[in-house]
């Protein structure tokens, strides 16, 4: 028996009276909370309105859970249907028992985000880049739910960090297994920080930072998936194609797709909309462009405060834009935001009458925006 190992939890469910508290669900919820919190800060630092990410997270999470479960049931359909099924068909709805495919969660979750962004007139690509690091951190946290459920572990190993698995969950006495949940959690955590650094260092907009997330995640998932021995696609064995598991082929396809997207959009530099036209989603407590000082933007919403007592505010120049602009009120176009972006969400300085009219149409009047 090895001198060191990682024990598995003896319990994954606790009861508060008659209400079950499941560790798997808690890990998912905690991951979502962290992702929304971080993404909200990043969105505001980019010039977006406070509360936007929180509102969009609702349909994203609902669609994501449905998509993740659908992917699991489709790829493991023999577990619930057919002559060799080991579970009843209705148990495919028991999401608390584990089984969420990240591919389906991201795909259908993106549909929920797209619908919400379209309704608000926001750029989906801008939102995707904003939430990319948060998704990686959410996955890092969510993987610990597999540890509590003693599932998705790897092949036997003699490494000192081998994972103990109970016989009730398929383990053998005295045998340790690769803790693939831990490998992926560490990989996702490192990926999340890398995305933040890359986003600050390079101008990766129009979905390019999200593409880096997809490429980075699938690169790690490919080799981690190769260590797993759980029967994806089958009842007692994994379905293989040309020696690779289903999720490995999915990783290859998405990795190549992410690289192609990065190449195709390498020169794209059109403006992305981060403030809803008309300001209908404005939060009185946080105007557009007002980001947390902790994000490093230093934007305090200039133009919101009146001048000294007894002095009226300076009116805008004739034919020029109003004194308050959307997005990052940095004073010049192309100034970097807290994530290293160089986007400008409104025209800089004075402009022609056409420019002033376009800004007035996109931004509510001063009295309505407060």
Coordinates of C-alpha atoms in Angstrom, one line a residue:
X1 CA 0.0 0.0 0.0
X2 CA 1.5 3.4 -0.9
X3 CA 2.6 5.7 1.9
X4 CA 0.5 8.6 0.7
X5 CA -2.9 8.9 -1.0
X6 CA -5.9 11.2 -1.4
X7 CA -8.9 9.8 0.5
X8 CA -12.4 10.1 -1.0
X9 CA -15.2 11.6 1.1
X10 CA -17.4 9.0 2.8
X11 CA -20.4 11.2 2.3
X12 CA -21.5 13.4 -0.5
X13 CA -25.0 14.3 0.8
X14 CA -25.9 15.8 4.1
X15 CA -29.4 16.4 5.5
X16 CA -30.8 19.6 6.9
X17 CA -33.8 18.0 8.5
X18 CA -35.4 16.2 5.6
X19 CA -33.8 18.4 3.0
X20 CA -30.8 16.9 1.2
X21 CA -27.7 19.1 0.8
X22 CA -25.6 17.6 -2.0
X23 CA -21.9 18.5 -2.3
X24 CA -22.1 18.1 -6.1
X25 CA -24.8 20.8 -6.4
X26 CA -22.9 23.1 -3.9
X27 CA -19.8 22.9 -6.0
X28 CA -21.7 23.9 -9.1
X29 CA -23.5 26.8 -7.3
X30 CA -20.3 28.1 -5.8
X31 CA -18.6 28.0 -9.3
X32 CA -21.5 30.0 -10.8
X33 CA -21.4 32.6 -8.0
X34 CA -17.6 33.1 -8.5
X35 CA -18.0 33.3 -12.3
X36 CA -20.8 35.9 -12.1
X37 CA -19.0 38.0 -9.5
X38 CA -15.8 38.1 -11.5
X39 CA -17.6 38.7 -14.8
X40 CA -19.7 41.5 -13.4
X41 CA -16.5 43.3 -12.3
X42 CA -14.9 42.8 -15.6
X43 CA -18.0 44.0 -17.5
X44 CA -18.2 47.2 -15.5
X45 CA -14.5 47.8 -15.9
X46 CA -15.0 47.6 -19.6
X47 CA -17.7 50.2 -19.5
X48 CA -20.8 48.1 -19.2
X49 CA -23.7 48.8 -16.9
X50 CA -23.8 47.2 -13.4
X51 CA -26.2 44.3 -13.1
X52 CA -26.0 43.3 -16.7
X53 CA -24.0 40.1 -16.1
X54 CA -26.2 39.1 -13.2
X55 CA -29.3 39.4 -15.4
X56 CA -27.7 37.5 -18.3
X57 CA -26.5 34.7 -15.9
X58 CA -30.0 33.6 -15.2
X59 CA -30.9 32.3 -18.7
X60 CA -27.2 31.2 -19.2
X61 CA -27.3 28.9 -16.2
X62 CA -30.7 27.5 -17.0
X63 CA -29.8 26.8 -20.6
X64 CA -26.3 25.5 -19.5
X65 CA -27.7 23.0 -17.0
X66 CA -30.1 21.7 -19.7
X67 CA -27.4 21.5 -22.3
X68 CA -24.9 19.8 -20.0
X69 CA -27.4 17.2 -19.0
X70 CA -28.5 16.6 -22.6
X71 CA -24.9 16.0 -23.7
X72 CA -24.4 13.6 -20.8
X73 CA -27.5 11.6 -21.6
X74 CA -26.8 11.6 -25.4
X75 CA -23.2 10.4 -25.0
X76 CA -24.1 7.9 -22.2
X77 CA -27.6 6.9 -23.5
X78 CA -26.9 3.2 -22.9
X79 CA -26.9 3.9 -19.2
X80 CA -30.5 4.9 -19.2
X81 CA -32.0 3.2 -22.3
X82 CA -31.7 -0.2 -24.0
X83 CA -31.5 -3.7 -22.8
X84 CA -28.3 -3.2 -20.8
X85 CA -29.3 0.0 -19.1
X86 CA -28.3 0.1 -15.4
X87 CA -30.6 3.0 -14.6
X88 CA -34.3 3.8 -15.3
X89 CA -35.0 6.3 -18.2
X90 CA -36.6 8.8 -15.8
X91 CA -33.3 8.9 -13.8
X92 CA -31.8 10.8 -16.8
X93 CA -33.5 13.8 -15.1
X94 CA -31.7 13.2 -11.8
X95 CA -29.0 15.9 -12.3
X96 CA -28.0 15.7 -8.7
X97 CA -26.6 12.3 -9.2
X98 CA -23.8 13.7 -11.4
X99 CA -23.4 13.8 -15.1
X100 CA -23.0 17.3 -16.8
X101 CA -21.2 17.5 -20.0
X102 CA -19.2 20.7 -20.2
X103 CA -19.6 20.8 -24.0
X104 CA -23.3 20.8 -23.9
X105 CA -23.3 23.3 -21.0
X106 CA -21.2 25.8 -22.9
X107 CA -23.0 25.3 -26.2
X108 CA -26.6 25.7 -24.9
X109 CA -25.5 28.2 -22.2
X110 CA -24.2 30.4 -25.1
X111 CA -27.6 30.3 -26.6
X112 CA -29.1 31.8 -23.4
X113 CA -26.4 34.5 -23.4
X114 CA -27.0 35.3 -27.0
X115 CA -30.8 35.7 -26.5
X116 CA -30.2 37.9 -23.5
X117 CA -27.6 40.0 -25.3
X118 CA -29.7 40.4 -28.4
X119 CA -32.7 41.6 -26.3
X120 CA -30.4 44.3 -24.8
X121 CA -28.6 45.2 -28.0
X122 CA -25.2 44.1 -26.6
X123 CA -22.4 42.4 -28.5
X124 CA -22.2 38.7 -27.8
X125 CA -18.5 38.6 -28.5
X126 CA -17.8 41.3 -25.9
X127 CA -19.8 39.3 -23.3
X128 CA -18.0 36.1 -24.2
X129 CA -14.6 37.6 -23.7
X130 CA -15.7 39.1 -20.4
X131 CA -17.0 35.8 -18.9
X132 CA -14.2 33.5 -20.2
X133 CA -12.0 33.6 -17.1
X134 CA -15.0 33.2 -14.9
X135 CA -16.1 30.1 -16.7
X136 CA -12.6 28.5 -16.2
X137 CA -12.7 29.3 -12.5
X138 CA -16.3 27.8 -12.3
X139 CA -15.1 24.6 -13.9
X140 CA -12.2 24.4 -11.4
X141 CA -14.6 24.6 -8.5
X142 CA -17.3 22.4 -10.0
X143 CA -14.8 19.5 -10.6
X144 CA -14.7 19.0 -6.9
X145 CA -18.2 17.7 -7.1
X146 CA -16.8 14.7 -8.9
X147 CA -14.5 14.0 -5.9
X148 CA -17.5 13.9 -3.5
X149 CA -19.4 11.6 -5.9
X150 CA -16.3 9.4 -6.4
X151 CA -16.7 9.5 -10.2
X152 CA -14.7 10.3 -13.3
X153 CA -11.4 9.0 -11.8
X154 CA -8.5 7.8 -13.9
X155 CA -6.6 4.6 -14.3
X156 CA -4.7 2.9 -11.5
X157 CA -1.5 4.6 -10.3
X158 CA 1.2 4.3 -7.7
X159 CA 1.8 8.0 -7.5
X160 CA 1.7 9.4 -3.9
X161 CA -1.3 11.5 -4.8
X162 CA -3.3 8.5 -6.0
X163 CA -7.0 8.7 -5.2
X164 CA -8.8 6.1 -3.0
X165 CA -12.1 4.9 -4.4
X166 CA -14.7 2.8 -2.5
X167 CA -15.7 -0.5 -3.9
X168 CA -19.3 0.8 -4.1
X169 CA -18.0 3.3 -6.7
X170 CA -16.0 0.8 -8.7
X171 CA -12.7 0.9 -6.8
X172 CA -10.6 -2.1 -5.8
X173 CA -9.1 -2.7 -2.3
X174 CA -5.5 -1.4 -2.1
X175 CA -5.6 0.2 -5.6
X176 CA -5.2 4.0 -6.1
X177 CA -6.4 5.9 -9.2
X178 CA -5.4 9.1 -11.0
X179 CA -7.4 12.0 -9.4
X180 CA -8.4 13.4 -12.8
X181 CA -10.8 15.7 -11.1
X182 CA -7.8 17.4 -9.4
X183 CA -5.8 17.5 -12.5
X184 CA -8.6 19.3 -14.4
X185 CA -9.3 21.6 -11.4
X186 CA -5.7 22.8 -11.3
X187 CA -5.6 23.1 -15.1
X188 CA -8.7 25.2 -15.1
X189 CA -7.5 27.4 -12.3
X190 CA -4.3 28.1 -14.1
X191 CA -6.2 28.8 -17.3
X192 CA -8.4 31.3 -15.6
X193 CA -5.5 33.4 -14.4
X194 CA -3.7 33.0 -17.7
X195 CA -6.8 34.4 -19.5
X196 CA -6.8 37.5 -17.2
X197 CA -3.1 38.1 -17.9
X198 CA -3.5 37.5 -21.7
X199 CA -6.5 39.8 -21.8
X200 CA -4.5 42.6 -20.1
X201 CA -1.5 42.1 -22.3
X202 CA -3.1 41.8 -25.7
X203 CA -6.1 43.4 -27.3
X204 CA -8.1 40.2 -27.7
X205 CA -11.7 41.3 -28.5
X206 CA -14.5 40.1 -30.7
X207 CA -14.5 36.7 -29.0
X208 CA -10.8 36.0 -29.4
X209 CA -10.2 35.7 -25.6
X210 CA -13.1 33.2 -25.4
X211 CA -11.4 31.3 -28.3
X212 CA -8.2 31.2 -26.3
X213 CA -10.2 29.8 -23.4
X214 CA -11.7 27.0 -25.7
X215 CA -8.2 26.2 -27.0
X216 CA -6.6 26.2 -23.6
X217 CA -9.3 24.1 -22.0
X218 CA -9.5 21.5 -24.7
X219 CA -5.7 21.1 -24.8
X220 CA -5.8 20.1 -21.1
X221 CA -9.0 18.1 -21.4
X222 CA -7.5 15.9 -24.2
X223 CA -4.7 14.4 -22.1
X224 CA -6.7 14.3 -18.9
X225 CA -9.6 12.5 -20.7
X226 CA -7.0 9.9 -21.8
X227 CA -6.4 8.9 -18.2
X228 CA -10.0 8.3 -17.4
X229 CA -11.5 4.8 -17.3
X230 CA -15.2 5.6 -16.8
X231 CA -17.4 4.1 -19.5
X232 CA -18.4 7.2 -21.5
X233 CA -20.8 6.0 -24.3
X234 CA -21.2 2.5 -22.9
X235 CA -22.3 0.6 -19.8
X236 CA -19.2 -1.3 -18.9
X237 CA -16.6 0.2 -21.2
X238 CA -15.9 3.5 -22.9
X239 CA -16.8 3.9 -26.6
X240 CA -13.6 4.4 -28.6
X241 CA -13.1 5.6 -32.2
X242 CA -9.6 5.2 -33.6
X243 CA -8.3 4.6 -30.1
X244 CA -9.7 7.8 -28.7
X245 CA -12.6 8.5 -26.4
X246 CA -15.6 10.6 -27.4
X247 CA -14.6 13.6 -25.4
X248 CA -11.1 13.5 -26.8
X249 CA -12.5 13.8 -30.3
X250 CA -14.7 16.6 -29.2
X251 CA -11.6 18.3 -27.7
X252 CA -9.7 18.0 -31.0
X253 CA -12.6 19.5 -33.1
X254 CA -13.1 22.4 -30.7
X255 CA -9.4 23.1 -30.4
X256 CA -9.0 23.3 -34.2
X257 CA -12.2 25.4 -34.4
X258 CA -10.8 27.9 -31.8
X259 CA -7.5 28.3 -33.7
X260 CA -9.4 28.9 -37.0
X261 CA -11.6 31.5 -35.3
X262 CA -8.5 33.3 -33.9
X263 CA -7.0 33.4 -37.4
X264 CA -10.2 34.5 -39.2
X265 CA -10.8 37.4 -36.7
X266 CA -7.2 38.4 -36.2
X267 CA -7.8 41.8 -37.9
X268 CA -11.3 42.5 -36.7
X269 CA -11.4 45.8 -34.9
X270 CA -15.0 47.1 -35.2
X271 CA -16.7 48.6 -32.2
X272 CA -18.5 46.3 -29.8
X273 CA -21.6 47.5 -27.9
X274 CA -21.3 47.1 -24.1
X275 CA -24.0 49.6 -23.2
X276 CA -27.6 49.0 -24.1
X277 CA -29.0 51.6 -26.6
X278 CA -31.3 53.9 -24.8
X279 CA -29.9 52.9 -21.4
X280 CA -33.0 50.9 -20.5
X281 CA -31.0 48.6 -18.3
X282 CA -29.2 51.4 -16.5
X283 CA -28.7 51.0 -12.8
X284 CA -29.0 54.3 -10.9
X285 CA -26.3 53.2 -8.5
X286 CA -23.8 52.5 -11.2
X287 CA -23.8 54.5 -14.4
X288 CA -22.2 53.1 -17.6
X289 CA -18.4 53.2 -17.4
X290 CA -18.4 53.4 -13.6
X291 CA -16.1 50.5 -12.6
X292 CA -14.8 49.3 -9.2
X293 CA -11.6 51.1 -8.2
X294 CA -10.2 47.7 -7.3
X295 CA -10.4 46.8 -11.0
X296 CA -7.8 49.4 -11.7
X297 CA -9.8 51.4 -14.1
X298 CA -10.0 54.5 -11.9
X299 CA -13.1 55.6 -13.7
X300 CA -15.4 57.4 -11.3
X301 CA -18.1 58.4 -13.7
X302 CA -16.9 61.9 -14.5
X303 CA -19.8 64.1 -15.6
X304 CA -22.2 62.8 -13.1
X305 CA -21.4 65.3 -10.4
X306 CA -22.5 69.0 -10.8
X307 CA -20.0 71.8 -10.5
X308 CA -19.3 73.8 -7.4
X309 CA -22.2 75.4 -5.6
X310 CA -23.7 78.3 -7.5
X311 CA -21.9 77.4 -10.7
X312 CA -24.0 75.8 -13.5
X313 CA -22.7 72.9 -15.5
X314 CA -21.1 73.8 -18.7
X315 CA -23.4 73.1 -21.6
X316 CA -22.2 71.1 -24.6
X317 CA -20.8 73.0 -27.5
X318 CA -23.2 73.7 -30.2
X319 CA -23.4 70.8 -32.6
X320 CA -21.1 68.7 -30.4
X321 CA -21.8 65.6 -28.3
X322 CA -23.4 65.9 -24.9
X323 CA -21.1 66.2 -21.9
X324 CA -21.6 62.6 -20.8
X325 CA -20.6 59.7 -23.1
X326 CA -21.2 56.0 -23.0
X327 CA -18.7 53.3 -22.0
X328 CA -15.3 54.2 -20.7
X329 CA -15.2 58.0 -19.9
X330 CA -11.5 58.2 -20.3
X331 CA -11.4 61.4 -22.3
X332 CA -9.9 59.8 -25.5
X333 CA -10.7 57.0 -27.8
X334 CA -8.7 53.8 -27.4
X335 CA -7.7 54.2 -23.8
X336 CA -7.2 50.8 -22.1
X337 CA -9.8 49.5 -19.7
X338 CA -9.1 47.4 -16.6
X339 CA -8.7 44.3 -18.6
X340 CA -6.2 45.8 -21.0
X341 CA -8.6 46.5 -23.7
X342 CA -8.4 49.5 -26.0
X343 CA -12.1 49.7 -26.8
X344 CA -13.9 53.0 -26.8
X345 CA -17.6 52.9 -26.4
X346 CA -18.3 56.4 -27.6
X347 CA -16.8 59.2 -29.7
X348 CA -14.0 61.2 -28.2
X349 CA -14.0 64.9 -27.9
X350 CA -16.1 67.2 -30.1
X351 CA -17.5 66.0 -33.4
X352 CA -19.8 66.9 -36.2
X353 CA -23.5 67.4 -35.9
X354 CA -24.0 63.8 -37.2
X355 CA -21.8 62.5 -34.5
X356 CA -23.5 64.5 -31.8
X357 CA -26.9 63.2 -33.0
X358 CA -25.8 59.6 -32.9
X359 CA -24.5 59.9 -29.4
X360 CA -27.7 61.6 -28.2
X361 CA -29.7 58.8 -29.7
X362 CA -27.6 56.1 -28.0
X363 CA -27.4 57.8 -24.6
X364 CA -30.3 59.0 -22.4
X365 CA -30.4 62.6 -21.4
X366 CA -28.4 63.7 -18.3
X367 CA -31.5 64.0 -16.2
X368 CA -32.8 60.5 -17.1
X369 CA -29.5 58.7 -16.7
X370 CA -29.1 59.6 -13.0

